mmCIF file of C-alpha atoms and ligand atoms in Angstrom:
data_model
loop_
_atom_site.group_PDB
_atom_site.id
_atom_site.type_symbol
_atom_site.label_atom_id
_atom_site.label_comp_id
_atom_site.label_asym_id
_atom_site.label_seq_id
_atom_site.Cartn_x
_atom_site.Cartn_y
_atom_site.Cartn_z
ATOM 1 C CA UNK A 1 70.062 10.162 46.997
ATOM 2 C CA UNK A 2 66.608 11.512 45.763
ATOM 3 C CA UNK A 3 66.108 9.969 42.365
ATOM 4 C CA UNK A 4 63.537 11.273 40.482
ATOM 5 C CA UNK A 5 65.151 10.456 36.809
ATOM 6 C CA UNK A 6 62.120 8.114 36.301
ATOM 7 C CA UNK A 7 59.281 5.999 38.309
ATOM 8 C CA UNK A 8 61.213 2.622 37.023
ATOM 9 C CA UNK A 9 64.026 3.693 39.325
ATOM 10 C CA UNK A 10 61.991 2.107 42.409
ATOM 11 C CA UNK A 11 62.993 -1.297 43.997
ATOM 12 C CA UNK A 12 60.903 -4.182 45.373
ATOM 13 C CA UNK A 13 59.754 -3.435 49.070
ATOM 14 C CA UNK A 14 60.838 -6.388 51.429
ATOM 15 C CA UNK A 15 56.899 -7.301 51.407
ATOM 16 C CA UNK A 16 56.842 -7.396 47.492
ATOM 17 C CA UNK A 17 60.373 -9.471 47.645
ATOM 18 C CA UNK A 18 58.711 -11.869 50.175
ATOM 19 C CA UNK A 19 55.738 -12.490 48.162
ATOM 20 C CA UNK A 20 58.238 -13.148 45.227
ATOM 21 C CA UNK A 21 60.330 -15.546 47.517
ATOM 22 C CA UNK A 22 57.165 -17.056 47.989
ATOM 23 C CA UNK A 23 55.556 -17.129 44.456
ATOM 24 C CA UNK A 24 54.212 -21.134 43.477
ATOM 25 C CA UNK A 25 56.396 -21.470 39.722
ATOM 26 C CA UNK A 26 55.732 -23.670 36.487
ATOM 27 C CA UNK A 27 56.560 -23.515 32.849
ATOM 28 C CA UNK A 28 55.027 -20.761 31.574
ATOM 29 C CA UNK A 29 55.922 -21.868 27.764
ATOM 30 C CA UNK A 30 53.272 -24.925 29.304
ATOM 31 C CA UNK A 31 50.986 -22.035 30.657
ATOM 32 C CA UNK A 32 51.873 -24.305 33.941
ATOM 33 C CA UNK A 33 52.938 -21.192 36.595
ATOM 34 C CA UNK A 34 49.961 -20.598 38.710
ATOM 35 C CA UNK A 35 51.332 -17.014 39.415
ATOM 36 C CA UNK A 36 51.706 -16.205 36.165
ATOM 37 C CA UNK A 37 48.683 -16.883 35.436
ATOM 38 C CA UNK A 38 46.623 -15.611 38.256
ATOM 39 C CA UNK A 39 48.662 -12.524 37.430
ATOM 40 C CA UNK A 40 47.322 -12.724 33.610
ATOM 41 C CA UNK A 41 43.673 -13.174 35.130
ATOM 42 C CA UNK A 42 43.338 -10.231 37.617
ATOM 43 C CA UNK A 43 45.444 -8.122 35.134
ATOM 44 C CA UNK A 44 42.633 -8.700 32.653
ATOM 45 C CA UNK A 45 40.003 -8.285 35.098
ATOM 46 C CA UNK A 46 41.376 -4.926 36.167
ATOM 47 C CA UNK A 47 40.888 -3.416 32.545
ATOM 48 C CA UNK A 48 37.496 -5.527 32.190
ATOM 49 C CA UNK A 49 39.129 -7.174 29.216
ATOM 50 C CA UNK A 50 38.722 -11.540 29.313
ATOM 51 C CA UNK A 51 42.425 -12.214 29.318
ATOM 52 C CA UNK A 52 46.250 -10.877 29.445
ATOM 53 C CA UNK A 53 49.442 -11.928 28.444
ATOM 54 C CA UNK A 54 52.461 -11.403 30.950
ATOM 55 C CA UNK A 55 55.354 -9.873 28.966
ATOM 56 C CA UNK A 56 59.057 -9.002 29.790
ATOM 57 C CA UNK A 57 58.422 -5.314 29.175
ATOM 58 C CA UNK A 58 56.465 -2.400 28.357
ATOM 59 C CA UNK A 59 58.121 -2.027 24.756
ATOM 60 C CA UNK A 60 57.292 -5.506 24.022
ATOM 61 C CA UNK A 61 53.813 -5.163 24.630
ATOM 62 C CA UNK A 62 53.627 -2.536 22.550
ATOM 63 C CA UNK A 63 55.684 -3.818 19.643
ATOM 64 C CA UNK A 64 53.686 -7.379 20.325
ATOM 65 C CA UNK A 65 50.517 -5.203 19.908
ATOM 66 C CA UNK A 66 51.507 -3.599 16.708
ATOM 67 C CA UNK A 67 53.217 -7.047 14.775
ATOM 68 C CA UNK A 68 49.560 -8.321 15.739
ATOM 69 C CA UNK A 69 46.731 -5.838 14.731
ATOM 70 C CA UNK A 70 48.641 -4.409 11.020
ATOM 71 C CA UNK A 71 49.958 -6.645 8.549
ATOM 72 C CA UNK A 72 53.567 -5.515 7.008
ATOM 73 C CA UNK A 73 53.207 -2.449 4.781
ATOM 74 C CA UNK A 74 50.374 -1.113 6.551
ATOM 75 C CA UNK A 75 50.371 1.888 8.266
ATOM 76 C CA UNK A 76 49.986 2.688 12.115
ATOM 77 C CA UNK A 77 48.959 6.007 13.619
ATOM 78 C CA UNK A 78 50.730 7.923 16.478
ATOM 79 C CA UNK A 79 51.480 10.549 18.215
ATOM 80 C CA UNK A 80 55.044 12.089 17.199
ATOM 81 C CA UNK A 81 56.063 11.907 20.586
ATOM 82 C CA UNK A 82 54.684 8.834 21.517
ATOM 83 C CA UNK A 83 57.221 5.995 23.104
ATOM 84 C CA UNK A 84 56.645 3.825 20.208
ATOM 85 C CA UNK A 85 58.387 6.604 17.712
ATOM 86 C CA UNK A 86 61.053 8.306 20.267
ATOM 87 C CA UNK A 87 62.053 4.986 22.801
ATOM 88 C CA UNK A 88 61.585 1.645 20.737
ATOM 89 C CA UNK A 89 64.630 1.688 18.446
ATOM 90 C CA UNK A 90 62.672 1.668 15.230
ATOM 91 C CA UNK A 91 61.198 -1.805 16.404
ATOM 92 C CA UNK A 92 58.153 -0.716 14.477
ATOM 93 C CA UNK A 93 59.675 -0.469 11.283
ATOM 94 C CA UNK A 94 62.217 -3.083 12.010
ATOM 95 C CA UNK A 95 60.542 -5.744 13.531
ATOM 96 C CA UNK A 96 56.691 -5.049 12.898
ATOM 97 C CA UNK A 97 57.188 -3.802 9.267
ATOM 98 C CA UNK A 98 54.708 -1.236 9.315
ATOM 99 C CA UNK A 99 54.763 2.634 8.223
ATOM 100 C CA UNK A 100 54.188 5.013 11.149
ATOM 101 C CA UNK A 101 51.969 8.006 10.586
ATOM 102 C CA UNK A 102 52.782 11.096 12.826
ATOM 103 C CA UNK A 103 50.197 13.250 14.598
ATOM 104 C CA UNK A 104 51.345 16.313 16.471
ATOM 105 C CA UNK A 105 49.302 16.335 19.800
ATOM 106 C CA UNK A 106 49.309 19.170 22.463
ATOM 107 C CA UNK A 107 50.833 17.813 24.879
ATOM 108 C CA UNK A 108 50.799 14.558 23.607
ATOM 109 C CA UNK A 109 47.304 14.277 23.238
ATOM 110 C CA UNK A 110 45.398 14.083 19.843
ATOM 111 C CA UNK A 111 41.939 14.514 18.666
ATOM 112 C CA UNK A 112 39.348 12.891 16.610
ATOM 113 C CA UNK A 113 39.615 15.603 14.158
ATOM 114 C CA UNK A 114 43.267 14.771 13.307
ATOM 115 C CA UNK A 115 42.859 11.139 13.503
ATOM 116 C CA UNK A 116 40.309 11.242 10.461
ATOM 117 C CA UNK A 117 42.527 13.486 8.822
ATOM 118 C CA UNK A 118 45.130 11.270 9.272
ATOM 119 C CA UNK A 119 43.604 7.920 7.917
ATOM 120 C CA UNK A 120 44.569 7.021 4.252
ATOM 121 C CA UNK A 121 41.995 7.446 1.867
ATOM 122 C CA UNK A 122 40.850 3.699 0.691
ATOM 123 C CA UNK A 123 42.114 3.640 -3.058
ATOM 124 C CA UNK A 124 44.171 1.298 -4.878
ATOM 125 C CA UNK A 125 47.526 3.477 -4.500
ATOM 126 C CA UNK A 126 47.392 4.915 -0.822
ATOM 127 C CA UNK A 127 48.935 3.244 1.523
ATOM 128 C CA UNK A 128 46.227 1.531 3.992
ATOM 129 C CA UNK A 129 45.736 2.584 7.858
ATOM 130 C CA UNK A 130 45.375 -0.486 10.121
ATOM 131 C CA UNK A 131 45.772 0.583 13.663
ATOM 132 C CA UNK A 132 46.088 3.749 16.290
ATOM 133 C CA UNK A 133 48.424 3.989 18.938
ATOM 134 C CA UNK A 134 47.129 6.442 22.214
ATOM 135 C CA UNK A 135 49.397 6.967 25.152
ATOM 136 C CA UNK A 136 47.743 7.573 28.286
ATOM 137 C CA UNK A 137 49.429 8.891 30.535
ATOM 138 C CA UNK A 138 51.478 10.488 27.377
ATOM 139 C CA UNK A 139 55.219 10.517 28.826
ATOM 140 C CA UNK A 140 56.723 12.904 26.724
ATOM 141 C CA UNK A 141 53.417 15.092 26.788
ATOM 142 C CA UNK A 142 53.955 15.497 30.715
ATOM 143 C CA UNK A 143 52.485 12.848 32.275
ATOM 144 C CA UNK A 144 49.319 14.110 30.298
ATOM 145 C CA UNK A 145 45.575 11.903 30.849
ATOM 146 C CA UNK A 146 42.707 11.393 28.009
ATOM 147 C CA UNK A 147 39.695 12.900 28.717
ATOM 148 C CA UNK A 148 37.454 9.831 28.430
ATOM 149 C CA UNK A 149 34.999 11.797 25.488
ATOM 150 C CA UNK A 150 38.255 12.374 23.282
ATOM 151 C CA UNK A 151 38.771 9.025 23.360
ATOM 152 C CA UNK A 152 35.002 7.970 22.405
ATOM 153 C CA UNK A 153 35.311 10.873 19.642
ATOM 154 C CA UNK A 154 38.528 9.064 18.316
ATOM 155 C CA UNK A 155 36.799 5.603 18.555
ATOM 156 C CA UNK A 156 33.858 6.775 16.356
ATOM 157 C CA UNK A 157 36.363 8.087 13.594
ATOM 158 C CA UNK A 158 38.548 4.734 13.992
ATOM 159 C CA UNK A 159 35.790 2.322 14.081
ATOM 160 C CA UNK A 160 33.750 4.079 11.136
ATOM 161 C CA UNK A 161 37.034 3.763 9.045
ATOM 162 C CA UNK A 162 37.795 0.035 10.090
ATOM 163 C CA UNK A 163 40.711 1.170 11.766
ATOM 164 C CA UNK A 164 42.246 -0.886 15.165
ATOM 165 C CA UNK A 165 43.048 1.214 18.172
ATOM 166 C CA UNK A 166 45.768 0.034 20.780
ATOM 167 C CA UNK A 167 46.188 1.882 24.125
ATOM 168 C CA UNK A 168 50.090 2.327 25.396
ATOM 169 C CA UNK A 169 49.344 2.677 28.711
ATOM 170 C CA UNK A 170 52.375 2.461 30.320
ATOM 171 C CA UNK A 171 51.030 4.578 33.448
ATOM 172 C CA UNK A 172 47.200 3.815 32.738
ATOM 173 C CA UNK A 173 46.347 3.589 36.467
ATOM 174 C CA UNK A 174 47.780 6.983 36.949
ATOM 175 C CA UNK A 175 45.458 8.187 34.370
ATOM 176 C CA UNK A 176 43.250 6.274 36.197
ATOM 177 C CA UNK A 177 44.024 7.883 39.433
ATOM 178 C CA UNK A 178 44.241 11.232 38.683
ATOM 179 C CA UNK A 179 40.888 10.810 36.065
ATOM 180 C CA UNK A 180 38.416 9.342 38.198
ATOM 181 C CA UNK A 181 37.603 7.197 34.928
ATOM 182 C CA UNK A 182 38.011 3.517 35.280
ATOM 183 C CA UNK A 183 40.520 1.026 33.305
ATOM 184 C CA UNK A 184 37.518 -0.407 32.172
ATOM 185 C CA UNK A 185 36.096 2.314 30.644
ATOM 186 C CA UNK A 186 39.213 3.630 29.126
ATOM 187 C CA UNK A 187 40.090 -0.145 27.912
ATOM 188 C CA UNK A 188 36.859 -1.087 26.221
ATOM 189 C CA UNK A 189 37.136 1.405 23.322
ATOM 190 C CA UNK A 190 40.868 -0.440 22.431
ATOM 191 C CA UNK A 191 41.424 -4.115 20.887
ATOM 192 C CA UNK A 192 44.585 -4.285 22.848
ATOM 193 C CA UNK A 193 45.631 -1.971 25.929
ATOM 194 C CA UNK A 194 49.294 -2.535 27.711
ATOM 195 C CA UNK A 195 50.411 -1.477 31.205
ATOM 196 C CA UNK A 196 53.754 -1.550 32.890
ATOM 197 C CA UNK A 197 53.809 -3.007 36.327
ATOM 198 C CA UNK A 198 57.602 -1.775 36.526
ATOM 199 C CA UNK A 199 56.712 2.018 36.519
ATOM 200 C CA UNK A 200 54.743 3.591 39.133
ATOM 201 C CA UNK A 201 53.130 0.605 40.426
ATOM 202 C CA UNK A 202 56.875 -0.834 41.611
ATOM 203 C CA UNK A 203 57.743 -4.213 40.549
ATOM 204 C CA UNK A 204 61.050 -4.971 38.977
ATOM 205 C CA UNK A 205 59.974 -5.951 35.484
ATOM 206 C CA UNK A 206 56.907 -6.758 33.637
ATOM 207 C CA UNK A 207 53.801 -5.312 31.508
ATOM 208 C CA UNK A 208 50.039 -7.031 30.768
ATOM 209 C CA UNK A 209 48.542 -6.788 27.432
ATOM 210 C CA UNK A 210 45.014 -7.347 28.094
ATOM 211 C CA UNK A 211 42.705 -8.052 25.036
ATOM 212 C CA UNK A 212 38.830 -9.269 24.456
ATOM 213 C CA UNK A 213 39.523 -10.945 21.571
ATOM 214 C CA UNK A 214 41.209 -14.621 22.434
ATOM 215 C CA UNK A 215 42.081 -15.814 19.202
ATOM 216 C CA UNK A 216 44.414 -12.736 18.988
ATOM 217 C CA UNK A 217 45.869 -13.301 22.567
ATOM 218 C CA UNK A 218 47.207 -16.826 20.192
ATOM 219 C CA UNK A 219 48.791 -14.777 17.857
ATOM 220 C CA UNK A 220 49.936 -12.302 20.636
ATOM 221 C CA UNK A 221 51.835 -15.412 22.543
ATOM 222 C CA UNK A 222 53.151 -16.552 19.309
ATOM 223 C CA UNK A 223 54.895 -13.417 18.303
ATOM 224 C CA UNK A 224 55.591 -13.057 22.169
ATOM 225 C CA UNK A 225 58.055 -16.364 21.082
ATOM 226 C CA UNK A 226 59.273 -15.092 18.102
ATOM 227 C CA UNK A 227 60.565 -12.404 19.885
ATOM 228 C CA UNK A 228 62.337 -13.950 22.753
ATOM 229 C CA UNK A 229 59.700 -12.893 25.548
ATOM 230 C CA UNK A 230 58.286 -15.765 26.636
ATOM 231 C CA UNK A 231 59.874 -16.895 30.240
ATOM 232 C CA UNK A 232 60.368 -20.072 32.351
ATOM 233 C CA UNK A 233 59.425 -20.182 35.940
ATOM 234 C CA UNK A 234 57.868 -16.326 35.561
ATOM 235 C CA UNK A 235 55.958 -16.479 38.486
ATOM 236 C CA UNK A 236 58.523 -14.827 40.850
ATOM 237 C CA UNK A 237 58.212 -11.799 39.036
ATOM 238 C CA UNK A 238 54.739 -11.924 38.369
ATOM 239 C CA UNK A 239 54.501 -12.555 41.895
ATOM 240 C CA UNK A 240 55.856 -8.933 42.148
ATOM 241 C CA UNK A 241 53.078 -7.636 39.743
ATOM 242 C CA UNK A 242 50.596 -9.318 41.836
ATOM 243 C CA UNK A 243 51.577 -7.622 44.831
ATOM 244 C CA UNK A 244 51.964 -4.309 42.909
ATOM 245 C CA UNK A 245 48.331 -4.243 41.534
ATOM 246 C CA UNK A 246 46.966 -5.224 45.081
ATOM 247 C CA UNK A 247 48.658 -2.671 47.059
ATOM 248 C CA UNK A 248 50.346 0.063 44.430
ATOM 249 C CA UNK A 249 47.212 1.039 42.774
ATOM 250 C CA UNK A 250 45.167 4.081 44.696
ATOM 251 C CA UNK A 251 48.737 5.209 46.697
ATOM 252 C CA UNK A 252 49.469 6.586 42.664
ATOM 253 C CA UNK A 253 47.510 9.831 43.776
ATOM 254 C CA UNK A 254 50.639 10.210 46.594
ATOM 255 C CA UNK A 255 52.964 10.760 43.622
ATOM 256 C CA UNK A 256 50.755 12.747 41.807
ATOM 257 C CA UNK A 257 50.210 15.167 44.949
ATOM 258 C CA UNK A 258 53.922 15.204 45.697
ATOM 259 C CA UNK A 259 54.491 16.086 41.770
ATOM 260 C CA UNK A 260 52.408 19.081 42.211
ATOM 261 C CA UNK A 261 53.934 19.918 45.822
ATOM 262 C CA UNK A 262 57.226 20.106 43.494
ATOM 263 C CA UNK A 263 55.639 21.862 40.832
ATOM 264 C CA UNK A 264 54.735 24.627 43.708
ATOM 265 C CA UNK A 265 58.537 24.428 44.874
ATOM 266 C CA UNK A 266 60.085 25.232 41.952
ATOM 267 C CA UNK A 267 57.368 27.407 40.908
ATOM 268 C CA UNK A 268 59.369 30.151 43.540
ATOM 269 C CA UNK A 269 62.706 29.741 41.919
ATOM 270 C CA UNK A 270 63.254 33.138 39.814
ATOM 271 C CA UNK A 271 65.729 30.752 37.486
ATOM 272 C CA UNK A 272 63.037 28.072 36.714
ATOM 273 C CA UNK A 273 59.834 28.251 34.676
ATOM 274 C CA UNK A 274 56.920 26.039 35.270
ATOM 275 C CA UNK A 275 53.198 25.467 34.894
ATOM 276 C CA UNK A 276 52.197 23.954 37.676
ATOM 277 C CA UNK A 277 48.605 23.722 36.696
ATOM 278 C CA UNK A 278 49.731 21.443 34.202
ATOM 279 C CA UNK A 279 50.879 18.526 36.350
ATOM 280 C CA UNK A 280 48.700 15.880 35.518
ATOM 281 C CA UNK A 281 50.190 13.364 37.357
ATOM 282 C CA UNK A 282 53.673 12.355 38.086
ATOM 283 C CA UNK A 283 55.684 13.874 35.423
ATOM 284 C CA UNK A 284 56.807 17.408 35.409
ATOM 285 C CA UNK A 285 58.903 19.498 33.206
ATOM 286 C CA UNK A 286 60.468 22.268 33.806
ATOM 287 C CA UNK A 287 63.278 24.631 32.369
ATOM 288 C CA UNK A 288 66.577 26.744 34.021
ATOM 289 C CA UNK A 289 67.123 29.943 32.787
ATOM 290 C CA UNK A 290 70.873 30.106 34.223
ATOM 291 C CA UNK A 291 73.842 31.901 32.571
ATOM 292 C CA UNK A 292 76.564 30.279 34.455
ATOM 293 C CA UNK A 293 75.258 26.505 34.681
ATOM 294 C CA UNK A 294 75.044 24.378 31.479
ATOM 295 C CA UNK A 295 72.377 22.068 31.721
ATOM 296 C CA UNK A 296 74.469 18.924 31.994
ATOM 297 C CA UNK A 297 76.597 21.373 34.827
ATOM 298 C CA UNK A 298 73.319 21.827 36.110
ATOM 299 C CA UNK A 299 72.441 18.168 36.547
ATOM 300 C CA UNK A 300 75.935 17.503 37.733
ATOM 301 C CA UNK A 301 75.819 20.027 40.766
ATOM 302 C CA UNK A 302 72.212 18.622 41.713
ATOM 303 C CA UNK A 303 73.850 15.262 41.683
ATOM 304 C CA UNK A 304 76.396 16.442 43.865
ATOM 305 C CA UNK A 305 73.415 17.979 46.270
ATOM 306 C CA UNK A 306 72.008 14.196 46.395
ATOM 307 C CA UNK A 307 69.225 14.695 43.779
ATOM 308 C CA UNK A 308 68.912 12.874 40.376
ATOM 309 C CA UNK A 309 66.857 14.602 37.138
ATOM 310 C CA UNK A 310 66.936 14.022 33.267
ATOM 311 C CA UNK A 311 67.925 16.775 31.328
ATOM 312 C CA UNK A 312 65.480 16.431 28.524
ATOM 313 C CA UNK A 313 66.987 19.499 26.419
ATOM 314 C CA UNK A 314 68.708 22.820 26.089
ATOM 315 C CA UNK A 315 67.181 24.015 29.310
ATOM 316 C CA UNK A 316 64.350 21.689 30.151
ATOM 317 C CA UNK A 317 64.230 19.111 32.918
ATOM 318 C CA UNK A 318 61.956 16.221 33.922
ATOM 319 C CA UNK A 319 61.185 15.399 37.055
ATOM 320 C CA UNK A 320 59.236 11.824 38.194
ATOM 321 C CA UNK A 321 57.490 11.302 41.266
ATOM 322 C CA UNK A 322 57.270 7.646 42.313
ATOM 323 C CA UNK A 323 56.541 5.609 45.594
ATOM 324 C CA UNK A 324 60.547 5.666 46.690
ATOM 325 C CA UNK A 325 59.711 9.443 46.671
ATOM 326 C CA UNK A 326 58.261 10.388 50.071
ATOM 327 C CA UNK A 327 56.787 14.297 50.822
ATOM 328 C CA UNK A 328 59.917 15.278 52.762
ATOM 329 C CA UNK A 329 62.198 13.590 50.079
ATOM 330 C CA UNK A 330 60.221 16.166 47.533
ATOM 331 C CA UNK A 331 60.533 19.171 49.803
ATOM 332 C CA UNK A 332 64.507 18.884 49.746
ATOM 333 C CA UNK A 333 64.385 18.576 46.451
ATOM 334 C CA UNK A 334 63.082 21.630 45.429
ATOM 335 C CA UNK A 335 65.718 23.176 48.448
ATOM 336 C CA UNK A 336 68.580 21.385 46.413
ATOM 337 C CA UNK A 337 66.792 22.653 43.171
ATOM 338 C CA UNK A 338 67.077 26.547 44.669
ATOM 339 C CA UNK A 339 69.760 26.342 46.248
ATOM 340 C CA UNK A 340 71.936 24.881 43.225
ATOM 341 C CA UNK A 341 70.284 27.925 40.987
ATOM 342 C CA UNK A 342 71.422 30.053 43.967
ATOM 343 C CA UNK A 343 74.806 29.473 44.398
HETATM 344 C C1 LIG B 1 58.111 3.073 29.936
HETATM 345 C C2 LIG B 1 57.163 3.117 28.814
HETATM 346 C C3 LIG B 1 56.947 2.025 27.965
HETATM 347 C C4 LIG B 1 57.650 0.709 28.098
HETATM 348 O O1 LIG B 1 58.865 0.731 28.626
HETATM 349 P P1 LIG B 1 59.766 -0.518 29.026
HETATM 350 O O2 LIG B 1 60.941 0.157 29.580
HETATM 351 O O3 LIG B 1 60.026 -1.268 27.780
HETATM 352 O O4 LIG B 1 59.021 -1.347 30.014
HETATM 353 C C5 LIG B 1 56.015 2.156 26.966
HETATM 354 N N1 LIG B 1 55.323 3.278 26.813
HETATM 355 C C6 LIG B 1 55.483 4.340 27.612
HETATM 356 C C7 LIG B 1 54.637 5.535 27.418
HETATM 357 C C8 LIG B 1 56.422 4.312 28.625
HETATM 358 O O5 LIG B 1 56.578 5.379 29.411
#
């Protein structure tokens, strides 16, 4: 089966499991596992931010981020598509108690212009703006990257307005990848940036929120508690993320070349539309145009084929390249994809 529903579909390689068989453990509620936090120290090094907290998952992180930078009532700025509104069950309302503010991006991506538009007006009856939420790579968007001067721009507007910025980024290192900008120079313009080692990079579970600011990595642990997140004997997964950062990191551009190898497959199918050129990096979308083939009919004969998408909508499709994915896995896909449309 080729599965490209998502990049968290890949499982620990037997040299990843070994490393985890081998992980040194402790009580991480003691800060006593040694892999945990050697994990939490090269994380943080990676994004040139002093330390990181290990955390069960990527929505965590996030949500961990947001209960920490905006008091209840407050409001937080996002993109309408971003995770934290479509994927996080309302956790930010829920849980964090803060308002969010929509943005519409293109593609996921907003600008400095909107983000000053966006930021309540500092009166005694407006509701007051305490943090921004980017996603790079924006999911939803298509796999989308920050150009590093948006993100300045936005900074500028933020900073002058004494608003916080958190980065979701989920897939940073593929916007690092594909960017040619470092984590460090995307992560220094943020108070808090997350990243999933479970995505792309291939470990089981897991996400890093990195942060310069240590009295806030305090609070971050302590709402990491309140929340049920903190673990035991963590290190066997973290073990995992080790290995992940080590060896996962630079092989991202694989997946990003076999996304637009895809992109270029179905890109011949009369029944399928697609813009190749705008395959950032491991996400595509793409829609059918069939008159006989629902879209969950589509799905269902592709699964019969031995290939695995998302229908995302009416007629639209996502596709995710990860390291499970190999070049000749990618060119039967897009044979199962035309054939399928074919038939
Ligand atoms: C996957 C993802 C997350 C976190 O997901 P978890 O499944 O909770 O680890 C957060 N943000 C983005 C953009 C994601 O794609």
């Amino acid at each position: 089966m080729i599965d490209l529903r998502s990049d968290t579909v890949t499982k620990p390689s037997p040299a990843m499991r070994e490393a985890m068989a081998r992980a040194e453990v402790g009580d991480d509620v003691y800060g006593e596992d040694p892999t945990v936090n050697r994990l939490q120290e090269r994380g943080a090094a990676l994004v040139g931010k002093k330390a990181a907290l290990f955390v069960p998952s990527g929505t965590l992180g996030n949500q961990l981020c947001l209960r920490a930078l905006a008091e209840p009532g407050r409001e937080v700025i996002v993109e309408r598509h971003s995770h934290i509104v479509r994927y996080e069950q309302g956790a930010a309302g829920a849980l964090a108690g803060v308002q969010l503010h929509w943005v519409n991006g293109t593609q996921g991506l907003i600008t400095a212009e909107q983000v000053e538009a966006a930021i309540r007006p500092k009166d005694a009856y407006s509701i007051q703006s305490a943090l921004l939420c980017i996603e790079n790579t924006h999911n939803a968007g298509g796999g989308t990257v920050y150009p590093l001067s948006t993100i300045q721009a936005i900074r500028t507007v933020a900073s002058a307005h004494g608003v916080l910025m958190h980065m979701d980024g989920a897939r940073l290192f593929n916007a690092v990848v594909s960017s040619g900008v470092s984590a460090t120079d995307y992560a220094r313009h943020f108070e808090t940036v997350t990243f999933c080692l479970s995505k792309g990079l291939g470990a089981p579970a897991g996400s890093l929120i990195a942060t310069d600011d240590l009295g806030l990595l305090e609070r971050l642990r302590r709402f990491r508690r309140m929340y049920g997140g903190a673990m035991r004997q963590a290190g066997i997964l973290a073990a995992a993320g080790l290995y992940a950062l080590e060896h996962n990191i630079q092989r991202l551009a694989e997946d990003h070349a076999n996304a637009r190898r895809l992109a270029t497959l179905l890109q011949q199918i009369p029944a399928v539309s697609i813009n190749p050129g705008a395959v950032a990096t491991n996400i595509l979308f793409f829609d059918v145009h069939s008159s006989r083939l629902s879209m969950p009919d589509f799905v269902a004969a592709l699964k019969q084929e031995g290939l695995l998408l998302s229908a995302v909508g009416g007629k639209t499709c996502r596709a995710v390249t990860h390291l499970d994915v190999s070049a000749d896995a990618i060119q039967r896909a897009g044979d199962i994809v035309a054939r399928v449309l074919r038939r």
